[in-house]
PDB file of C-alpha atoms in Angstrom:
ATOM      1  CA  GLY A   1     -15.328  -9.530  16.279  1.00 85.00           C
ATOM      2  CA  THR A   2     -16.473  -6.036  15.469  1.00 90.00           C
ATOM      3  CA  PRO A   3     -16.637  -4.063  18.732  1.00 95.00           C
ATOM      4  CA  VAL A   4     -20.075  -2.878  19.843  1.00 95.00           C
ATOM      5  CA  ARG A   5     -18.517   0.282  21.327  1.00 96.00           C
ATOM      6  CA  LEU A   6     -15.213   2.126  21.360  1.00 98.00           C
ATOM      7  CA  PRO A   7     -12.892   2.290  23.046  1.00 99.00           C
ATOM      8  CA  ILE A   8     -13.006  -1.370  24.022  1.00 98.00           C
ATOM      9  CA  ASP A   9     -12.698  -1.978  27.745  1.00 98.00           C
ATOM     10  CA  GLU A  10     -13.016  -5.012  29.973  1.00 98.00           C
ATOM     11  CA  ASP A  11     -16.815  -4.673  30.110  1.00 98.00           C
ATOM     12  CA  THR A  12     -17.375  -4.348  26.365  1.00 97.00           C
ATOM     13  CA  PRO A  13     -19.594  -7.274  25.260  1.00 95.00           C
ATOM     14  CA  GLN A  14     -17.681  -9.853  23.250  1.00 94.00           C
ATOM     15  CA  HIS A  15     -19.016 -11.370  20.044  1.00 91.00           C
ATOM     16  CA  PRO A  16     -16.218 -13.521  18.601  1.00 90.00           C
ATOM     17  CA  GLU A  17     -16.452 -14.163  14.860  1.00 85.00           C
ATOM     18  CA  SER A  18     -13.678 -16.738  14.480  1.00 86.00           C
ATOM     19  CA  PRO A  19     -12.491 -19.943  16.167  1.00 89.00           C
ATOM     20  CA  TYR A  20      -9.498 -17.966  17.505  1.00 88.00           C
ATOM     21  CA  GLY A  21     -11.766 -15.374  19.136  1.00 90.00           C
ATOM     22  CA  ILE A  22     -14.096 -18.057  20.486  1.00 94.00           C
ATOM     23  CA  THR A  23     -11.202 -19.871  22.203  1.00 97.00           C
ATOM     24  CA  LYS A  24      -9.960 -16.638  23.803  1.00 95.00           C
ATOM     25  CA  LYS A  25     -13.416 -15.930  25.231  1.00 96.00           C
ATOM     26  CA  ALA A  26     -13.839 -19.559  26.325  1.00 98.00           C
ATOM     27  CA  THR A  27     -10.523 -19.406  28.186  1.00 98.00           C
ATOM     28  CA  GLU A  28     -11.749 -16.435  30.212  1.00 97.00           C
ATOM     29  CA  ASP A  29     -15.032 -18.245  30.904  1.00 97.00           C
ATOM     30  CA  TYR A  30     -13.093 -21.288  32.161  1.00 98.00           C
ATOM     31  CA  LEU A  31     -10.956 -19.085  34.409  1.00 97.00           C
ATOM     32  CA  ARG A  32     -14.067 -17.540  35.970  1.00 97.00           C
ATOM     33  CA  TYR A  33     -15.625 -20.989  36.390  1.00 98.00           C
ATOM     34  CA  TRP A  34     -12.547 -22.442  38.139  1.00 98.00           C
ATOM     35  CA  HIS A  35     -12.351 -19.370  40.350  1.00 98.00           C
ATOM     36  CA  ASP A  36     -16.014 -19.651  41.361  1.00 98.00           C
ATOM     37  CA  ALA A  37     -15.927 -23.446  41.770  1.00 98.00           C
ATOM     38  CA  ASN A  38     -12.497 -23.910  43.371  1.00 98.00           C
ATOM     39  CA  GLY A  39     -11.140 -20.528  44.400  1.00 97.00           C
ATOM     40  CA  LEU A  40      -8.452 -20.488  41.705  1.00 96.00           C
ATOM     41  CA  ASN A  41      -7.058 -16.988  41.362  1.00 96.00           C
ATOM     42  CA  TYR A  42      -6.455 -15.711  37.850  1.00 96.00           C
ATOM     43  CA  THR A  43      -5.442 -12.631  35.925  1.00 97.00           C
ATOM     44  CA  ALA A  44      -6.208 -12.414  32.201  1.00 98.00           C
ATOM     45  CA  LEU A  45      -4.682  -9.894  29.811  1.00 98.00           C
ATOM     46  CA  ARG A  46      -6.374  -8.868  26.561  1.00 98.00           C
ATOM     47  CA  TYR A  47      -3.701  -7.568  24.216  1.00 98.00           C
ATOM     48  CA  GLY A  48      -4.013  -5.142  21.370  1.00 98.00           C
ATOM     49  CA  ASN A  49      -1.866  -5.900  18.311  1.00 98.00           C
ATOM     50  CA  VAL A  50       1.541  -6.714  19.786  1.00 98.00           C
ATOM     51  CA  TYR A  51       4.581  -5.860  17.667  1.00 99.00           C
ATOM     52  CA  GLY A  52       8.328  -5.531  17.995  1.00 98.00           C
ATOM     53  CA  PRO A  53      11.680  -7.235  17.507  1.00 98.00           C
ATOM     54  CA  ARG A  54      11.722 -10.988  16.912  1.00 97.00           C
ATOM     55  CA  GLN A  55       8.168 -11.019  15.538  1.00 97.00           C
ATOM     56  CA  ASP A  56       7.947 -13.428  12.607  1.00 96.00           C
ATOM     57  CA  PRO A  57       7.966 -11.348   9.406  1.00 97.00           C
ATOM     58  CA  ASN A  58       7.062 -14.350   7.273  1.00 94.00           C
ATOM     59  CA  GLY A  59       3.633 -15.135   8.686  1.00 86.00           C
ATOM     60  CA  GLU A  60       0.159 -13.969   7.813  1.00 83.00           C
ATOM     61  CA  ALA A  61      -0.231 -11.705  10.838  1.00 87.00           C
ATOM     62  CA  GLY A  62       2.008  -8.967  12.157  1.00 96.00           C
ATOM     63  CA  VAL A  63       1.804  -6.147   9.625  1.00 98.00           C
ATOM     64  CA  ILE A  64       4.629  -4.119  11.181  1.00 99.00           C
ATOM     65  CA  ALA A  65       7.159  -6.977  11.072  1.00 98.00           C
ATOM     66  CA  ILE A  66       6.026  -8.056   7.602  1.00 98.00           C
ATOM     67  CA  PHE A  67       6.228  -4.513   6.235  1.00 99.00           C
ATOM     68  CA  ALA A  68       9.564  -3.761   7.959  1.00 98.00           C
ATOM     69  CA  LYS A  69      11.213  -6.757   6.338  1.00 98.00           C
ATOM     70  CA  ARG A  70       9.737  -5.949   2.919  1.00 98.00           C
ATOM     71  CA  PHE A  71      10.727  -2.275   3.120  1.00 98.00           C
ATOM     72  CA  LEU A  72      14.313  -3.230   4.006  1.00 98.00           C
ATOM     73  CA  LYS A  73      14.487  -5.776   1.167  1.00 98.00           C
ATOM     74  CA  HIS A  74      12.841  -3.349  -1.283  1.00 98.00           C
ATOM     75  CA  GLU A  75       9.964  -5.757  -1.897  1.00 98.00           C
ATOM     76  CA  PRO A  76       6.319  -4.806  -2.587  1.00 99.00           C
ATOM     77  CA  VAL A  77       3.855  -4.709   0.299  1.00 98.00           C
ATOM     78  CA  ARG A  78       0.242  -5.870   0.269  1.00 98.00           C
ATOM     79  CA  ILE A  79      -2.369  -3.555   1.712  1.00 98.00           C
ATOM     80  CA  ASP A  80      -5.769  -5.124   2.234  1.00 96.00           C
ATOM     81  CA  TRP A  81      -9.014  -3.184   2.024  1.00 96.00           C
ATOM     82  CA  ASP A  82      -8.322   0.549   1.648  1.00 97.00           C
ATOM     83  CA  GLY A  83      -5.517   0.702   4.209  1.00 98.00           C
ATOM     84  CA  GLU A  84      -7.533   2.984   6.471  1.00 98.00           C
ATOM     85  CA  GLN A  85      -8.507   0.199   8.867  1.00 97.00           C
ATOM     86  CA  LYS A  86      -7.106   1.020  12.302  1.00 98.00           C
ATOM     87  CA  LYS A  87      -5.872  -1.212  15.102  1.00 98.00           C
ATOM     88  CA  ASP A  88      -4.316  -0.563  18.490  1.00 99.00           C
ATOM     89  CA  TYR A  89      -0.614  -1.521  18.345  1.00 99.00           C
ATOM     90  CA  VAL A  90       1.316  -2.115  21.574  1.00 99.00           C
ATOM     91  CA  TYR A  91       5.072  -2.640  21.801  1.00 99.00           C
ATOM     92  CA  VAL A  92       6.289  -6.016  23.052  1.00 99.00           C
ATOM     93  CA  GLU A  93       8.328  -4.559  25.955  1.00 99.00           C
ATOM     94  CA  ASP A  94       5.199  -2.832  27.270  1.00 99.00           C
ATOM     95  CA  VAL A  95       3.350  -6.160  27.056  1.00 99.00           C
ATOM     96  CA  ALA A  96       6.165  -7.954  28.900  1.00 99.00           C
ATOM     97  CA  ARG A  97       6.027  -5.356  31.686  1.00 99.00           C
ATOM     98  CA  ALA A  98       2.244  -5.803  31.969  1.00 99.00           C
ATOM     99  CA  ASN A  99       2.731  -9.546  32.381  1.00 99.00           C
ATOM    100  CA  VAL A 100       5.283  -9.033  35.163  1.00 98.00           C
ATOM    101  CA  LEU A 101       2.976  -6.609  36.984  1.00 98.00           C
ATOM    102  CA  ALA A 102       0.059  -9.042  36.618  1.00 98.00           C
ATOM    103  CA  LEU A 103       2.033 -11.743  38.471  1.00 96.00           C
ATOM    104  CA  THR A 104       1.622  -9.932  41.777  1.00 94.00           C
ATOM    105  CA  GLY A 105      -1.457  -7.775  41.254  1.00 92.00           C
ATOM    106  CA  GLY A 106      -4.914  -7.809  39.842  1.00 87.00           C
ATOM    107  CA  ASP A 107      -6.170 -11.132  41.179  1.00 94.00           C
ATOM    108  CA  ASN A 108      -9.394 -12.278  39.537  1.00 97.00           C
ATOM    109  CA  ASN A 109      -9.395  -9.481  37.005  1.00 97.00           C
ATOM    110  CA  ILE A 110      -9.204  -9.050  33.263  1.00 98.00           C
ATOM    111  CA  PHE A 111      -7.145  -6.178  31.842  1.00 99.00           C
ATOM    112  CA  CYS A 112      -6.866  -4.595  28.413  1.00 99.00           C
ATOM    113  CA  ILE A 113      -3.224  -4.074  27.455  1.00 99.00           C
ATOM    114  CA  ALA A 114      -2.750  -1.766  24.482  1.00 99.00           C
ATOM    115  CA  ALA A 115      -1.656   1.753  23.595  1.00 99.00           C
ATOM    116  CA  GLY A 116      -5.167   3.192  23.261  1.00 98.00           C
ATOM    117  CA  ASN A 117      -4.194   4.812  19.973  1.00 97.00           C
ATOM    118  CA  PRO A 118      -5.645   3.529  16.686  1.00 98.00           C
ATOM    119  CA  VAL A 119      -3.152   3.487  13.790  1.00 99.00           C
ATOM    120  CA  SER A 120      -4.049   2.730  10.160  1.00 99.00           C
ATOM    121  CA  VAL A 121      -2.144   0.442   7.805  1.00 99.00           C
ATOM    122  CA  ASN A 122      -1.505   3.481   5.603  1.00 99.00           C
ATOM    123  CA  GLN A 123       0.018   5.313   8.588  1.00 99.00           C
ATOM    124  CA  ILE A 124       2.294   2.312   9.195  1.00 99.00           C
ATOM    125  CA  TYR A 125       3.349   2.415   5.541  1.00 99.00           C
ATOM    126  CA  ASP A 126       4.114   6.151   5.741  1.00 99.00           C
ATOM    127  CA  LEU A 127       6.102   5.818   8.985  1.00 99.00           C
ATOM    128  CA  LEU A 128       8.171   2.942   7.607  1.00 99.00           C
ATOM    129  CA  ALA A 129       8.801   4.951   4.424  1.00 99.00           C
ATOM    130  CA  LYS A 130      10.100   7.816   6.562  1.00 99.00           C
ATOM    131  CA  ILE A 131      12.302   5.527   8.696  1.00 99.00           C
ATOM    132  CA  THR A 132      13.735   3.530   5.776  1.00 99.00           C
ATOM    133  CA  ASN A 133      13.743   6.349   3.209  1.00 98.00           C
ATOM    134  CA  TYR A 134      12.066   3.972   0.761  1.00 98.00           C
ATOM    135  CA  ARG A 135       8.501   3.640  -0.585  1.00 98.00           C
ATOM    136  CA  PRO A 136       7.859   0.150  -1.958  1.00 99.00           C
ATOM    137  CA  GLU A 137       5.192  -0.708  -4.480  1.00 99.00           C
ATOM    138  CA  ILE A 138       1.773  -1.327  -2.935  1.00 99.00           C
ATOM    139  CA  ILE A 139      -0.255  -4.329  -4.045  1.00 98.00           C
ATOM    140  CA  HIS A 140      -3.888  -3.691  -3.151  1.00 98.00           C
ATOM    141  CA  ALA A 141      -5.994  -6.642  -2.017  1.00 97.00           C
ATOM    142  CA  PRO A 142      -9.607  -7.045  -0.863  1.00 96.00           C
ATOM    143  CA  LYS A 143     -10.713  -7.090   2.748  1.00 93.00           C
ATOM    144  CA  ARG A 144      -9.719 -10.264   4.557  1.00 87.00           C
ATOM    145  CA  PRO A 145     -12.579 -12.288   6.091  1.00 82.00           C
ATOM    146  CA  GLY A 146     -13.094 -11.372   9.726  1.00 80.00           C
ATOM    147  CA  ASP A 147     -10.983  -8.209   9.568  1.00 87.00           C
ATOM    148  CA  ILE A 148     -12.458  -5.249  11.448  1.00 91.00           C
ATOM    149  CA  TYR A 149     -12.199  -1.611  10.428  1.00 96.00           C
ATOM    150  CA  LEU A 150     -11.580   0.058  13.794  1.00 98.00           C
ATOM    151  CA  ALA A 151     -10.519  -1.231  17.190  1.00 97.00           C
ATOM    152  CA  TYR A 152      -8.735   0.431  20.077  1.00 99.00           C
ATOM    153  CA  PHE A 153      -8.697  -0.036  23.838  1.00 99.00           C
ATOM    154  CA  ASP A 154      -9.258   1.823  27.085  1.00 99.00           C
ATOM    155  CA  CYS A 155      -6.563   0.583  29.483  1.00 99.00           C
ATOM    156  CA  GLN A 156      -7.422   2.730  32.521  1.00 99.00           C
ATOM    157  CA  LYS A 157      -8.176  -0.333  34.649  1.00 99.00           C
ATOM    158  CA  ALA A 158      -4.646  -1.694  34.083  1.00 99.00           C
ATOM    159  CA  GLU A 159      -3.199   1.684  35.028  1.00 98.00           C
ATOM    160  CA  ARG A 160      -5.394   1.997  38.128  1.00 98.00           C
ATOM    161  CA  ILE A 161      -4.899  -1.536  39.506  1.00 98.00           C
ATOM    162  CA  LEU A 162      -1.571  -2.742  38.065  1.00 98.00           C
ATOM    163  CA  GLY A 163       0.141   0.625  37.715  1.00 98.00           C
ATOM    164  CA  TRP A 164       0.679  -0.175  34.017  1.00 99.00           C
ATOM    165  CA  LYS A 165       0.541   2.108  31.047  1.00 98.00           C
ATOM    166  CA  PRO A 166       2.462   1.918  27.771  1.00 99.00           C
ATOM    167  CA  GLN A 167       5.845   3.643  27.830  1.00 99.00           C
ATOM    168  CA  VAL A 168       7.114   3.103  24.277  1.00 99.00           C
ATOM    169  CA  SER A 169       5.595   5.431  21.681  1.00 99.00           C
ATOM    170  CA  PHE A 170       4.442   3.960  18.389  1.00 99.00           C
ATOM    171  CA  ASP A 171       7.153   5.763  16.401  1.00 99.00           C
ATOM    172  CA  GLU A 172       9.869   4.613  18.820  1.00 99.00           C
ATOM    173  CA  GLY A 173       8.619   1.022  18.785  1.00 99.00           C
ATOM    174  CA  VAL A 174       8.529   0.886  14.990  1.00 99.00           C
ATOM    175  CA  GLN A 175      12.053   2.358  14.850  1.00 99.00           C
ATOM    176  CA  LYS A 176      13.290  -0.329  17.283  1.00 99.00           C
ATOM    177  CA  THR A 177      11.598  -2.993  15.174  1.00 99.00           C
ATOM    178  CA  VAL A 178      13.235  -1.743  11.965  1.00 99.00           C
ATOM    179  CA  ASP A 179      16.615  -1.567  13.726  1.00 99.00           C
ATOM    180  CA  TYR A 180      16.210  -5.189  14.800  1.00 98.00           C
ATOM    181  CA  PHE A 181      15.431  -6.372  11.277  1.00 98.00           C
ATOM    182  CA  LYS A 182      18.365  -4.370   9.910  1.00 98.00           C
ATOM    183  CA  ALA A 183      20.638  -6.191  12.378  1.00 98.00           C
ATOM    184  CA  HIS A 184      19.024  -9.584  11.598  1.00 97.00           C
ATOM    185  CA  PRO A 185      18.470  -9.683   7.820  1.00 94.00           C
ATOM    186  CA  ASP A 186      18.130 -13.493   7.848  1.00 92.00           C
ATOM    187  CA  MET A 187      14.754 -13.364   9.595  1.00 88.00           C
TER     188      MET A 187
END
């Protein structure tokens, strides 16, 4: 749901506005319950918007993969709302590294895993235009239900306890994603 404060950290109150968000919160509640009742250790990771190679470019979510494929095929892209809505995008390799670190550290903790840098849909469009040297037609669409205008994370706890921080810059991650889709045009 819409964050009550920014940046979002592990103590930011959660108010899920969709079944997906409700199940994520419920999972954390179950983990805490099983820890308190039976001593089960857990580590939960709250991801920003994960992107990178192998992401499905044909789904409803994953704007970077969807746009990358459409830019490379010279197809129009759909931008919802005004395109100025900003999310916190984190590269898949950084997420994988966070998961590995969480296997041996951070017992009974929740960590935010993101880049801490809000990026707008329009900024994604402009970066992909620069990388691909192509500017596809934009089809404007209304706001999607449940979409939020601004969200980004404070990941200091993950850095302090797990020794994790993102290593792949947004520009580098988008370039790697485009390179992947160039090499795999069948996706």
